[in-house]
XYZ file of C-alpha atoms in Angstrom:
766
model
C -0.023 -0.090 0.136
C 1.812 3.265 -1.180
C -1.138 5.324 0.137
C -0.335 7.215 3.216
C -3.076 8.018 5.783
C -3.420 11.890 6.633
C -3.869 11.294 10.251
C -0.526 10.108 11.998
C -0.760 7.139 14.542
C 0.213 9.804 17.322
C -2.892 11.866 16.592
C -5.004 8.908 16.729
C -3.455 7.902 20.196
C -4.296 11.450 21.441
C -7.770 12.115 19.710
C -9.549 8.891 21.169
C -8.822 9.562 24.963
C -9.400 13.137 24.699
C -12.590 12.679 23.115
C -13.556 10.168 25.796
C -12.508 12.581 28.574
C -14.220 15.303 26.977
C -17.331 13.148 27.101
C -17.018 12.252 30.695
C -16.428 16.115 31.767
C -19.441 17.113 29.746
C -21.563 14.748 31.661
C -20.251 15.728 34.959
C -20.848 19.452 34.137
C -24.475 18.565 33.075
C -24.845 16.670 36.335
C -23.607 19.735 38.396
C -26.438 21.672 36.570
C -28.945 19.149 37.815
C -27.755 19.336 41.355
C -28.478 23.030 41.438
C -32.070 22.122 41.966
C -32.413 22.125 45.692
C -33.972 19.063 47.501
C -33.593 20.627 50.848
C -36.129 22.613 52.647
C -34.067 25.777 52.929
C -35.811 29.063 52.435
C -33.164 31.375 51.909
C -31.885 29.989 48.721
C -34.939 30.552 46.697
C -35.439 34.213 47.808
C -31.555 34.840 47.133
C -32.177 34.297 43.609
C -33.521 37.757 43.265
C -35.023 37.375 40.034
C -37.152 34.196 40.826
C -37.605 35.045 44.418
C -41.094 36.641 43.638
C -42.207 33.922 41.155
C -41.654 31.060 43.439
C -43.650 32.899 46.377
C -46.479 33.241 44.003
C -46.116 29.573 42.625
C -46.495 28.259 46.126
C -49.641 30.508 46.877
C -51.131 28.936 43.701
C -50.510 25.430 44.734
C -52.072 26.001 48.182
C -49.202 24.050 49.499
C -46.332 25.273 51.607
C -43.058 24.595 49.768
C -41.683 22.838 52.767
C -44.182 20.036 53.002
C -44.039 19.210 49.282
C -40.175 19.294 49.043
C -39.520 17.190 52.116
C -42.038 14.795 50.816
C -40.591 14.759 47.479
C -37.265 14.184 48.983
C -38.493 11.226 51.282
C -40.227 9.522 48.259
C -36.803 9.988 46.236
C -34.839 8.288 48.858
C -37.375 5.426 49.099
C -37.048 4.813 45.448
C -33.279 5.249 45.376
C -32.935 2.925 48.020
C -34.960 0.483 46.758
C -33.062 0.412 43.402
C -29.820 0.302 44.928
C -30.692 -2.464 47.302
C -32.164 -4.487 44.088
C -29.155 -3.754 41.934
C -26.657 -5.118 44.832
C -28.446 -8.129 45.385
C -28.625 -8.878 41.518
C -24.899 -8.085 41.163
C -24.075 -10.559 43.805
C -25.744 -13.330 41.940
C -24.449 -12.182 38.438
C -20.973 -11.803 40.082
C -20.915 -15.421 40.820
C -21.809 -16.244 37.349
C -19.102 -13.802 36.058
C -16.285 -15.686 37.924
C -17.685 -19.142 36.884
C -17.863 -18.004 33.179
C -14.574 -16.241 33.314
C -12.831 -19.743 34.481
C -14.849 -21.583 31.638
C -13.533 -19.185 28.947
C -9.980 -19.631 30.229
C -10.302 -23.619 30.283
C -12.089 -23.955 26.880
C -9.670 -21.659 24.959
C -6.690 -22.656 26.794
C -7.560 -26.470 25.730
C -7.431 -25.539 22.143
C -3.480 -26.224 22.015
C -3.407 -28.000 25.102
C -2.336 -25.349 27.296
C 0.980 -25.112 25.455
C 3.046 -21.900 25.907
C 4.767 -22.402 22.600
C 4.173 -19.858 19.785
C 1.717 -21.100 17.026
C 1.512 -20.511 13.293
C -1.080 -17.818 12.714
C -4.534 -18.960 11.602
C -4.624 -16.853 8.405
C -1.018 -16.760 7.509
C 0.818 -19.688 8.498
C 4.325 -18.435 7.467
C 4.325 -16.144 10.385
C 4.285 -17.350 14.286
C 1.624 -15.880 16.638
C 1.362 -15.883 20.384
C 0.107 -19.051 21.942
C -3.432 -20.039 22.355
C -2.960 -19.936 25.892
C -2.256 -16.321 25.962
C -5.618 -15.565 24.076
C -7.145 -17.506 26.677
C -5.863 -15.462 29.455
C -6.445 -12.290 27.717
C -9.926 -13.151 26.695
C -10.745 -13.876 30.279
C -9.384 -10.535 31.143
C -11.299 -8.654 28.523
C -14.301 -10.513 29.463
C -14.197 -9.369 33.248
C -13.278 -5.730 31.909
C -16.347 -5.622 29.840
C -18.509 -7.250 32.336
C -17.536 -4.547 35.115
C -17.813 -1.739 32.627
C -21.453 -3.131 31.939
C -22.296 -3.172 35.431
C -20.942 0.394 36.298
C -22.674 1.978 33.540
C -26.016 0.578 34.458
C -25.403 1.382 38.199
C -24.245 5.063 37.383
C -27.407 5.490 35.243
C -29.721 4.278 37.814
C -28.008 6.716 40.566
C -28.537 9.632 38.321
C -32.163 8.801 37.262
C -33.050 8.421 40.974
C -31.299 11.649 41.579
C -32.947 13.409 39.143
C -36.785 12.311 39.303
C -37.662 14.378 42.207
C -35.657 17.456 40.931
C -37.791 17.104 37.785
C -41.074 17.130 39.814
C -40.101 20.134 41.703
C -39.099 22.030 38.369
C -42.525 21.068 37.043
C -43.980 24.029 39.487
C -42.319 26.601 37.281
C -43.473 25.011 34.176
C -42.964 22.353 31.662
C -39.874 23.767 29.683
C -37.863 23.807 33.281
C -38.831 20.469 34.188
C -37.896 18.925 30.461
C -34.524 20.578 30.788
C -33.865 18.815 34.122
C -35.057 15.287 32.922
C -33.028 15.970 29.657
C -29.924 16.952 31.299
C -29.912 13.970 33.439
C -30.356 11.658 30.535
C -27.522 13.292 28.937
C -25.135 12.434 31.845
C -26.046 8.873 31.582
C -25.615 8.857 27.734
C -22.203 10.757 27.848
C -20.662 8.756 30.901
C -21.723 5.321 29.023
C -20.376 6.289 25.593
C -17.277 7.729 26.838
C -16.541 4.997 29.580
C -16.902 2.296 26.904
C -14.521 3.917 24.516
C -12.048 4.745 27.121
C -11.965 1.224 28.658
C -11.735 -0.443 25.300
C -8.980 2.096 23.959
C -6.941 1.404 27.310
C -7.203 -2.342 27.129
C -6.078 -2.451 23.324
C -2.949 -0.436 24.408
C -2.377 -2.500 27.163
C -2.801 -5.855 25.442
C -0.519 -4.418 22.799
C 2.365 -4.326 25.228
C 2.396 -8.160 25.248
C 1.164 -8.919 21.653
C 3.262 -6.561 19.878
C 3.051 -7.246 16.205
C 0.496 -10.186 16.652
C -2.404 -8.119 15.869
C -4.703 -11.003 14.818
C -4.385 -12.774 18.429
C -4.747 -9.082 20.187
C -8.039 -8.508 18.538
C -9.221 -11.912 19.017
C -8.646 -11.431 22.934
C -10.470 -8.179 22.659
C -13.811 -9.940 21.735
C -14.312 -11.242 25.333
C -15.057 -7.327 25.965
C -18.061 -7.592 24.017
C -19.123 -10.699 25.730
C -18.746 -9.399 29.124
C -20.772 -6.325 28.124
C -23.592 -8.261 26.802
C -23.738 -11.019 29.375
C -24.109 -8.562 32.075
C -26.851 -6.757 29.956
C -28.911 -9.890 29.546
C -29.315 -10.277 33.508
C -29.810 -6.493 33.792
C -32.434 -6.527 31.186
C -34.158 -9.604 32.099
C -33.982 -9.290 36.053
C -35.033 -5.555 35.769
C -37.706 -6.286 33.227
C -39.235 -8.919 35.463
C -38.999 -6.372 38.356
C -40.415 -3.543 36.909
C -43.262 -5.342 35.252
C -44.334 -7.497 38.267
C -44.670 -4.194 40.175
C -46.250 -2.384 37.548
C -48.917 -5.056 36.343
C -49.865 -5.703 39.978
C -50.097 -1.957 40.686
C -52.424 -1.352 37.581
C -54.821 -4.481 38.139
C -55.532 -3.920 41.634
C -55.244 -0.104 41.920
C -56.802 0.940 38.672
C -58.953 -1.710 37.569
C -60.435 -3.065 40.837
C -60.164 -0.086 43.252
C -60.579 2.741 40.909
C -57.697 4.745 42.277
C -55.471 6.776 39.900
C -52.143 5.527 38.888
C -49.123 6.143 41.267
C -51.611 6.779 44.104
C -49.724 6.551 47.433
C -52.543 4.376 48.949
C -51.368 1.683 46.473
C -48.859 -0.676 48.343
C -47.158 -1.303 45.147
C -46.459 2.270 44.020
C -42.734 2.351 45.229
C -41.935 -0.802 43.674
C -43.560 0.424 40.445
C -41.040 3.291 40.487
C -38.115 1.711 41.311
C -38.653 -0.786 38.511
C -38.677 1.955 36.081
C -35.140 2.623 37.044
C -33.533 -0.845 37.322
C -35.389 -2.208 34.050
C -35.448 0.883 31.580
C -32.410 2.762 33.028
C -29.526 0.181 34.432
C -30.955 -2.613 31.749
C -30.924 -0.188 28.723
C -27.593 1.116 29.825
C -26.056 -2.179 30.010
C -27.643 -3.181 26.647
C -26.554 -0.250 24.650
C -23.157 -0.474 26.052
C -23.026 -4.266 25.097
C -24.054 -3.421 21.575
C -21.267 -0.707 21.162
C -18.660 -3.161 22.734
C -19.491 -5.791 20.387
C -19.856 -3.795 17.049
C -16.524 -2.467 17.848
C -15.078 -5.821 18.560
C -16.700 -7.287 15.309
C -15.011 -4.566 13.328
C -11.739 -4.895 14.992
C -11.507 -8.785 14.692
C -12.395 -8.469 10.807
C -9.825 -5.724 10.339
C -6.951 -7.333 12.231
C -6.937 -9.932 9.290
C -7.420 -7.423 6.445
C -4.783 -5.040 4.924
C -5.052 -2.717 7.912
C -3.918 -5.583 10.253
C -1.282 -7.112 7.983
C 0.199 -3.711 7.309
C -0.185 -2.672 10.751
C -1.897 0.685 10.192
C -2.710 1.745 13.667
C -4.919 4.715 12.616
C -7.067 2.727 10.069
C -7.128 -0.179 12.522
C -8.774 2.102 14.943
C -11.159 3.465 12.694
C -14.028 2.150 14.755
C -13.004 3.889 17.716
C -12.287 6.954 15.761
C -16.112 6.882 14.702
C -17.131 6.705 18.223
C -14.975 9.577 19.332
C -16.355 11.843 16.722
C -19.737 10.575 17.793
C -19.189 11.729 21.380
C -18.408 15.308 20.306
C -21.318 15.400 17.837
C -23.870 14.441 20.435
C -22.300 16.997 22.854
C -23.399 19.778 20.182
C -26.417 18.112 19.524
C -27.356 18.024 23.142
C -26.654 21.955 23.521
C -29.406 22.381 20.954
C -32.139 20.930 23.240
C -30.753 22.563 26.583
C -29.136 25.782 25.343
C -29.970 27.090 21.856
C -33.738 26.498 21.848
C -35.918 26.362 24.906
C -39.079 24.206 25.341
C -41.706 26.356 26.547
C -45.012 24.561 25.997
C -46.179 20.918 26.048
C -46.360 20.702 22.081
C -42.579 21.419 21.906
C -41.561 18.346 23.954
C -41.649 15.565 21.201
C -40.260 18.004 18.418
C -37.447 18.651 20.753
C -36.385 15.095 21.179
C -37.094 14.277 17.603
C -34.785 17.095 16.622
C -31.964 15.663 18.555
C -32.080 12.555 16.438
C -32.191 14.563 13.260
C -29.563 16.993 14.169
C -27.153 14.313 15.732
C -27.540 12.344 12.560
C -26.814 15.163 10.074
C -23.960 16.411 12.172
C -22.527 12.750 12.292
C -22.541 12.264 8.475
C -20.504 15.188 8.115
C -18.210 13.888 10.948
C -17.981 10.479 9.162
C -16.835 11.800 6.074
C -13.870 13.825 7.506
C -12.924 10.825 9.820
C -13.110 8.552 6.689
C -11.036 10.988 4.449
C -8.160 11.480 6.937
C -8.025 8.052 8.856
C -8.276 5.673 5.930
C -5.929 5.022 3.104
C -7.771 5.639 -0.414
C -7.784 1.925 -1.188
C -7.259 -1.144 1.061
C -8.324 -4.497 1.050
C -10.903 -6.327 3.577
C -10.885 -10.076 4.378
C -14.065 -11.673 2.992
C -14.276 -15.353 3.699
C -10.856 -16.432 2.645
C -10.063 -13.963 -0.013
C -9.159 -10.116 0.416
C -11.677 -7.656 -1.359
C -10.615 -4.296 -2.638
C -12.298 -1.272 -1.094
C -12.260 2.344 -1.300
C -12.352 4.875 1.669
C -15.643 6.602 0.138
C -17.177 2.965 0.174
C -16.482 2.410 3.824
C -17.897 6.018 4.474
C -21.054 4.925 2.976
C -21.206 1.925 4.972
C -21.320 3.502 8.282
C -23.517 6.294 6.732
C -26.110 3.825 5.625
C -26.347 2.303 9.305
C -26.487 5.786 10.607
C -29.501 6.708 8.586
C -31.075 3.344 8.660
C -31.116 3.946 12.546
C -32.868 7.212 12.159
C -35.550 5.604 9.748
C -36.234 2.950 12.289
C -36.510 5.689 14.994
C -39.064 7.498 12.942
C -41.199 4.682 12.113
C -41.010 3.238 15.811
C -42.137 6.983 16.726
C -44.949 6.794 14.132
C -46.476 3.532 15.515
C -46.316 4.206 19.156
C -46.804 8.046 19.494
C -50.247 9.201 20.291
C -49.916 12.256 17.868
C -50.430 9.758 14.779
C -53.405 7.566 13.654
C -52.000 3.986 14.453
C -52.274 4.805 18.156
C -55.489 6.738 17.872
C -57.124 3.605 15.970
C -55.895 1.474 18.791
C -57.551 3.904 21.274
C -60.747 3.864 19.312
C -60.933 0.366 19.401
C -61.225 0.442 23.056
C -64.853 1.531 22.618
C -65.919 -2.168 21.984
C -63.967 -3.571 25.061
C -60.459 -5.033 25.778
C -60.616 -7.864 23.055
C -60.607 -5.392 19.946
C -57.949 -3.359 21.776
C -55.629 -6.387 22.044
C -56.562 -7.529 18.342
C -55.626 -3.928 16.876
C -52.515 -3.497 18.965
C -51.192 -6.899 17.930
C -51.802 -5.972 14.162
C -50.291 -2.624 14.596
C -46.907 -4.240 16.194
C -46.894 -6.753 13.276
C -47.102 -4.109 10.710
C -44.784 -1.816 12.317
C -42.192 -4.679 11.584
C -42.482 -3.893 7.960
C -40.159 -0.760 7.394
C -37.525 -1.401 9.958
C -36.809 -4.684 8.293
C -36.477 -3.079 4.804
C -34.172 -0.527 6.352
C -32.033 -3.150 7.868
C -32.058 -5.257 4.791
C -30.886 -2.452 2.646
C -28.265 -1.159 4.882
C -26.991 -4.879 5.323
C -26.860 -5.356 1.358
C -25.140 -1.935 0.787
C -22.359 -2.391 3.550
C -21.973 -5.955 2.523
C -21.575 -5.326 -1.201
C -19.035 -2.551 -0.379
C -16.926 -4.130 2.537
C -18.049 -7.486 3.281
C -18.419 -8.277 6.842
C -16.287 -5.361 8.031
C -18.977 -3.084 6.178
C -21.669 -4.555 8.213
C -19.884 -4.026 11.622
C -18.982 -0.521 10.846
C -22.990 -0.273 9.722
C -23.783 -1.187 13.221
C -21.097 1.091 14.700
C -22.657 3.931 12.576
C -26.157 3.149 13.886
C -24.683 3.311 17.222
C -22.287 6.295 16.866
C -24.933 8.784 18.238
C -25.368 6.472 21.221
C -24.855 9.479 23.726
C -27.890 11.364 22.153
C -29.951 7.994 21.903
C -29.511 7.404 25.398
C -30.178 10.673 26.731
C -33.562 10.729 25.002
C -34.049 7.159 26.301
C -33.217 7.833 29.868
C -35.478 10.802 29.632
C -38.570 8.566 29.760
C -38.042 6.687 32.873
C -37.083 9.839 34.637
C -40.175 12.060 33.767
C -42.234 8.846 34.422
C -40.953 8.712 37.946
C -41.371 12.543 38.183
C -45.197 11.894 37.534
C -45.404 9.393 40.173
C -43.514 11.574 42.796
C -46.091 14.294 41.934
C -48.886 12.179 42.473
C -47.564 10.659 45.701
C -46.522 13.958 47.157
C -50.105 15.029 46.618
C -49.200 17.957 44.283
C -51.856 19.798 42.224
C -53.669 18.818 39.096
C -51.867 21.177 36.955
C -48.277 19.612 37.895
C -49.438 15.941 37.257
C -50.699 17.324 33.861
C -47.215 18.577 32.907
C -45.576 15.461 34.149
C -47.902 13.315 32.301
C -47.092 15.271 29.065
C -43.407 14.756 29.626
C -44.142 10.973 30.287
C -46.065 10.633 27.108
C -43.248 11.961 25.176
C -40.906 9.752 27.193
C -42.848 6.652 26.208
C -42.390 7.355 22.480
C -38.581 8.143 23.145
C -38.207 4.966 25.126
C -39.858 2.996 22.203
C -37.346 4.702 19.812
C -34.400 3.800 21.848
C -35.713 0.181 21.763
C -36.001 0.541 18.107
C -32.231 1.590 17.881
C -31.110 -1.093 20.019
C -32.958 -3.876 18.165
C -31.733 -2.322 14.587
C -28.264 -2.120 15.869
C -28.427 -5.677 17.502
C -29.336 -7.029 14.056
C -26.472 -5.659 12.341
C -24.008 -6.426 15.192
C -25.202 -9.962 15.361
C -24.611 -10.407 11.743
C -21.189 -8.948 11.659
C -20.232 -11.170 14.729
C -21.526 -14.036 12.684
C -19.316 -13.207 9.854
C -16.288 -12.880 12.159
C -17.367 -16.132 13.567
C -17.776 -17.947 10.337
C -14.117 -16.631 9.325
C -12.633 -17.561 12.858
C -14.058 -21.176 12.671
C -12.690 -21.501 9.157
C -16.087 -22.288 7.452
C -15.850 -21.192 3.934
C -19.652 -21.179 3.132
C -22.788 -21.783 5.210
C -24.986 -23.946 3.081
C -28.546 -23.980 4.172
C -29.240 -27.172 2.336
C -26.866 -29.391 4.423
C -28.910 -31.255 7.097
C -26.388 -30.112 9.741
C -27.095 -26.396 9.072
C -30.743 -26.692 8.497
C -31.631 -28.246 11.831
C -29.579 -25.444 13.353
C -31.555 -22.867 11.436
C -34.822 -24.167 12.457
C -33.927 -24.630 15.960
C -32.342 -21.190 16.144
C -35.539 -19.721 14.866
C -37.474 -21.476 17.655
C -35.101 -19.979 20.430
C -36.515 -16.443 20.626
C -40.124 -17.974 21.211
C -38.707 -20.217 23.954
C -37.069 -17.236 25.439
C -40.152 -14.926 25.332
C -42.314 -17.742 26.662
C -39.826 -17.631 29.951
C -39.906 -14.224 30.166
C -43.535 -13.541 30.043
C -44.251 -16.311 32.268
C -42.066 -14.930 34.944
C -43.602 -11.560 34.739
C -46.992 -13.392 35.039
C -46.277 -15.432 37.963
C -44.277 -12.493 39.709
C -47.191 -10.078 38.902
C -49.851 -12.786 40.509
C -47.686 -12.766 43.901
C -47.939 -9.075 43.679
C -51.774 -8.828 42.882
C -52.330 -11.111 46.039
C -49.991 -8.864 48.350
C -51.734 -5.608 47.229
C -55.173 -7.023 47.661
C -54.275 -8.663 50.897
C -53.217 -4.930 52.155
C -56.408 -3.312 50.905
C -58.322 -5.935 52.738
C -56.491 -6.215 55.995
C -55.031 -2.698 56.766
C -57.756 -0.633 58.136
C -58.042 2.872 56.703
C -55.799 2.170 53.726
C -58.395 3.272 51.274
C -59.325 6.339 53.293
C -55.778 7.436 53.490
C -55.368 7.434 57.253
C -52.966 4.319 57.284
C -49.710 4.103 55.304
C -49.445 0.761 53.089
C -46.529 -1.574 53.642
C -44.423 -0.640 50.603
C -41.248 -2.614 51.661
C -43.138 -6.015 51.122
C -44.148 -5.377 47.712
C -40.515 -4.232 47.056
C -39.191 -7.412 48.594
C -41.680 -9.518 46.360
C -40.482 -7.942 43.053
C -36.895 -8.470 44.109
C -36.889 -12.006 45.049
C -39.110 -13.010 42.043
C -36.872 -11.188 39.511
C -33.610 -12.721 41.083
C -35.063 -16.177 40.838
C -36.726 -15.944 37.385
C -33.863 -14.237 35.494
C -31.749 -17.390 35.909
C -33.618 -19.767 33.496
C -33.636 -17.315 30.415
C -30.201 -16.377 31.181
C -28.968 -20.039 31.135
C -30.946 -20.855 27.972
C -29.131 -17.925 26.116
C -25.703 -18.580 27.590
C -25.714 -22.400 27.397
C -27.120 -22.883 23.639
C -24.058 -21.845 21.931
C -21.806 -23.970 24.202
C -23.885 -26.997 23.959
C -24.657 -26.850 20.153
C -20.965 -26.001 19.504
C -19.543 -29.031 21.505
C -22.051 -31.404 20.467
C -23.163 -30.583 16.774
C -20.125 -28.480 15.673
C -19.567 -25.026 14.099
C -21.971 -25.760 10.975
C -24.993 -26.432 12.907
C -24.001 -23.344 15.225
C -23.816 -21.144 12.363
C -27.287 -22.258 11.562
C -28.679 -21.684 15.049
C -27.147 -18.085 14.941
C -28.690 -17.435 11.610
C -32.091 -18.582 12.530
C -32.273 -16.750 16.122
C -31.198 -13.411 14.243
C -33.985 -13.818 11.797
C -36.885 -14.706 14.014
C -35.384 -12.567 17.022
C -35.438 -9.392 15.196
C -39.142 -9.808 14.109
C -40.518 -10.485 17.532
C -38.452 -7.821 19.265
C -39.612 -5.010 17.188
C -43.227 -6.216 17.159
C -43.335 -6.723 20.865
C -41.832 -3.508 21.810
C -44.114 -1.510 19.446
C -47.257 -3.112 20.618
C -46.671 -2.710 24.148
C -45.698 1.099 23.540
C -48.867 1.572 21.354
C -51.073 0.227 24.207
C -49.445 2.333 26.815
C -49.821 5.551 24.770
C -53.371 4.641 23.785
C -54.122 4.562 27.452
C -52.325 7.864 27.943
C -54.252 9.346 24.836
C -57.868 8.365 26.527
C -56.372 9.927 29.925
C -55.293 13.121 28.842
C -58.286 13.948 26.689
C -56.435 16.441 24.739
C -58.604 16.059 21.444
C -62.305 15.976 20.617
C -61.926 12.290 19.760
C -60.115 11.378 23.083
C -62.922 13.031 25.128
C -65.761 10.977 23.597
C -63.567 7.855 24.763
C -64.296 8.739 28.437
C -62.385 10.035 31.358
C -60.475 7.915 33.444
C -62.749 5.078 34.862
C -65.020 4.747 31.723
C -65.412 1.276 30.179
C -63.156 2.404 27.291
C -60.404 3.529 29.598
C -60.511 0.162 31.372
C -60.019 -1.729 28.392
C -57.283 0.603 27.594
C -55.679 -0.256 30.852
C -55.966 -4.101 30.295
C -54.291 -3.635 26.979
C -51.567 -1.514 28.679
C -51.196 -4.456 31.299
C -50.954 -7.125 28.439
C -48.351 -4.900 26.487
C -46.019 -4.379 29.710
C -44.061 -7.617 29.623
C -43.881 -7.525 25.838
C -42.501 -4.036 25.690
C -40.225 -4.174 28.787
C -39.317 -7.517 29.310
C -39.415 -9.880 26.250
C -38.940 -7.449 23.541
C -35.792 -5.654 24.896
C -34.360 -8.753 26.129
C -34.384 -10.512 22.709
C -32.050 -8.113 21.299
C -29.365 -9.296 23.733
C -30.175 -12.834 23.010
C -29.432 -12.300 19.306
C -26.112 -10.574 19.974
C -24.976 -12.398 23.078
C -25.231 -15.830 21.359
C -23.285 -14.424 18.301
C -20.561 -12.943 20.300
C -20.379 -16.104 22.550
C -19.813 -18.277 19.660
C -17.242 -15.888 18.284
C -15.032 -16.018 21.570
C -15.120 -19.824 21.737
C -14.738 -20.323 17.921
C -11.350 -21.792 18.312
C -12.413 -24.090 20.718
C -15.350 -25.448 18.651
C -13.374 -25.442 15.644
C -10.900 -27.778 17.190
C -13.029 -29.969 19.740
C -16.575 -29.275 18.566
C -19.131 -31.530 16.916
C -18.724 -34.596 19.084
C -21.981 -36.307 18.048
C -21.092 -36.240 14.398
C -17.555 -37.513 15.029
C -18.952 -40.452 16.837
C -21.008 -41.635 13.912
């Protein structure tokens, strides 16, 4: 390659960590701004503000409540939610920690046994004339990177939860000054999480690569193979976070809704409802901690998939460090782009009315995508040689730098399209959700039928978007193209996470307002924030699912290359049985998670009913319910129930690889990818649509919505039933499925050397 790269290696070494640090500093700055909202009952601070002194006094009179009692009540509820979430996560991490250690030992034993634990240098897999580091080294380093990925994932989720529980009451208090103020607090707190996570993921990966390089030296093939453990660690923690958190949040939610709203006719988040604290804790552990770990996992895996393929292409062979780290450079630019985008929502334009909330969040997606396209063009121009070769199943394929730019850009724009389609199908501003709401006139059955149809229909366009981006990126740059397309979709992860974390924060804020007994106007404001949050949460899930499909295909490609399979032929029986079984796995997994939510909700319903029947004065509001028991039921149920689905996902690749070999395993991966994506998209959109149909009827903002009746009407009750059915779909099964798809692929990739040498025992016997 005579072509030189414009960006020197030293600059790359500086740019990546600097961008990551900028991201961390920015998130701390946002956090500082959020913490300016006082949660103490100190009078002097509000008056000392000079310009706000008078307005705040007026607001207090309006609410007919003294500031003191409301603020202290909010603070009290906030600490209850925070304690519940922290204790649940700690309990979960103890169980998951045991699993992590066991699995780390497994990785070491399996990969170490590939060459019988010898410490001699081996011939490289792709170039037998060269010597590479022993398989034992790969085993040790894969184990280390697995633990690093797992720890980073856990920290990401935990920090996100801490920030969300810190911000929820502050959002409620700001809502007294108007929708705009509350929106900014919720959005800033989401940004804290988004930037911390994106920057941490990038920084840890970058440091890991550089530290491993000290040992591996010029053996990049071995180095980046060991790095794949990072993605495996990230996703395996995300699986338990998503499933455990999802079961927790929905058991509480379904229990609270069924007894409170349907049987007792009390409003949502009423403090008399014993499950109400558990419900609000659930929003944080499921949607925030789970989502954080999930997107971190996607990000880690798409980086790993790209790096593995690049290490055996001309980048790796010629030791072009800058071109090799192209995936990390893309993410670095992403952090800077998202930083600018965030300023648009918080500083350049202010949200003043309810109508401006959803557009403000949508504009975040558009602005970040447009800016990112420009950023990508620059990076592709300065960090890549004008032509290079990419490994494509045994042959090297010639690629130009503009083609690679198109691969990333197509992923980026496909993400935007998926986001918008999701929004169209789940926001109550558009006809699909309004039709679902309308069908509630004739009861719950028609509501369920319409909702399911909507979910299935919403799969069409996202699948075409994913298909087109796969075709384009694969034609241009083989599997590397698909991996960078996934990275393109995730390059604006900081913004995506910010608008995603915004949802649960505003949901909690509404709950706190109701529990603290704040006035009706404030609850209306938080409801408006929350309805927009439901849509952004659905958009976030759309992103997670779309990127999971691309990531998993890229990992699949890396696995096939690594396991030395030249073609995967669907017509061979070995592969076909894998295909059909793989397609069944998402259904098996969904069945497990749905049933777990159902049985946990049953326990919750019994407990809530018991309290209403046995605690005298609970309905009248003179006695306090026992919140702690409900929190405990949710915690115990989710810890117990997350183990079988987790085991299904983690053990399938191992069992198939060991007993049936790599060809059957490639079939299983392809099958689970193809069917999992469909179920995941339809499940999360169905659930989101039902939730917003219910919100549409409750808000009564249009003539049509008012004819469907106030809270408590028959149509509203039908809507509540639909919402309750949709809860496990949109918050447990749907979002966990994208982890199933990715996790099985990345696990197969990590264990590929072992399966290739020792796998397929059953076929060897016969």
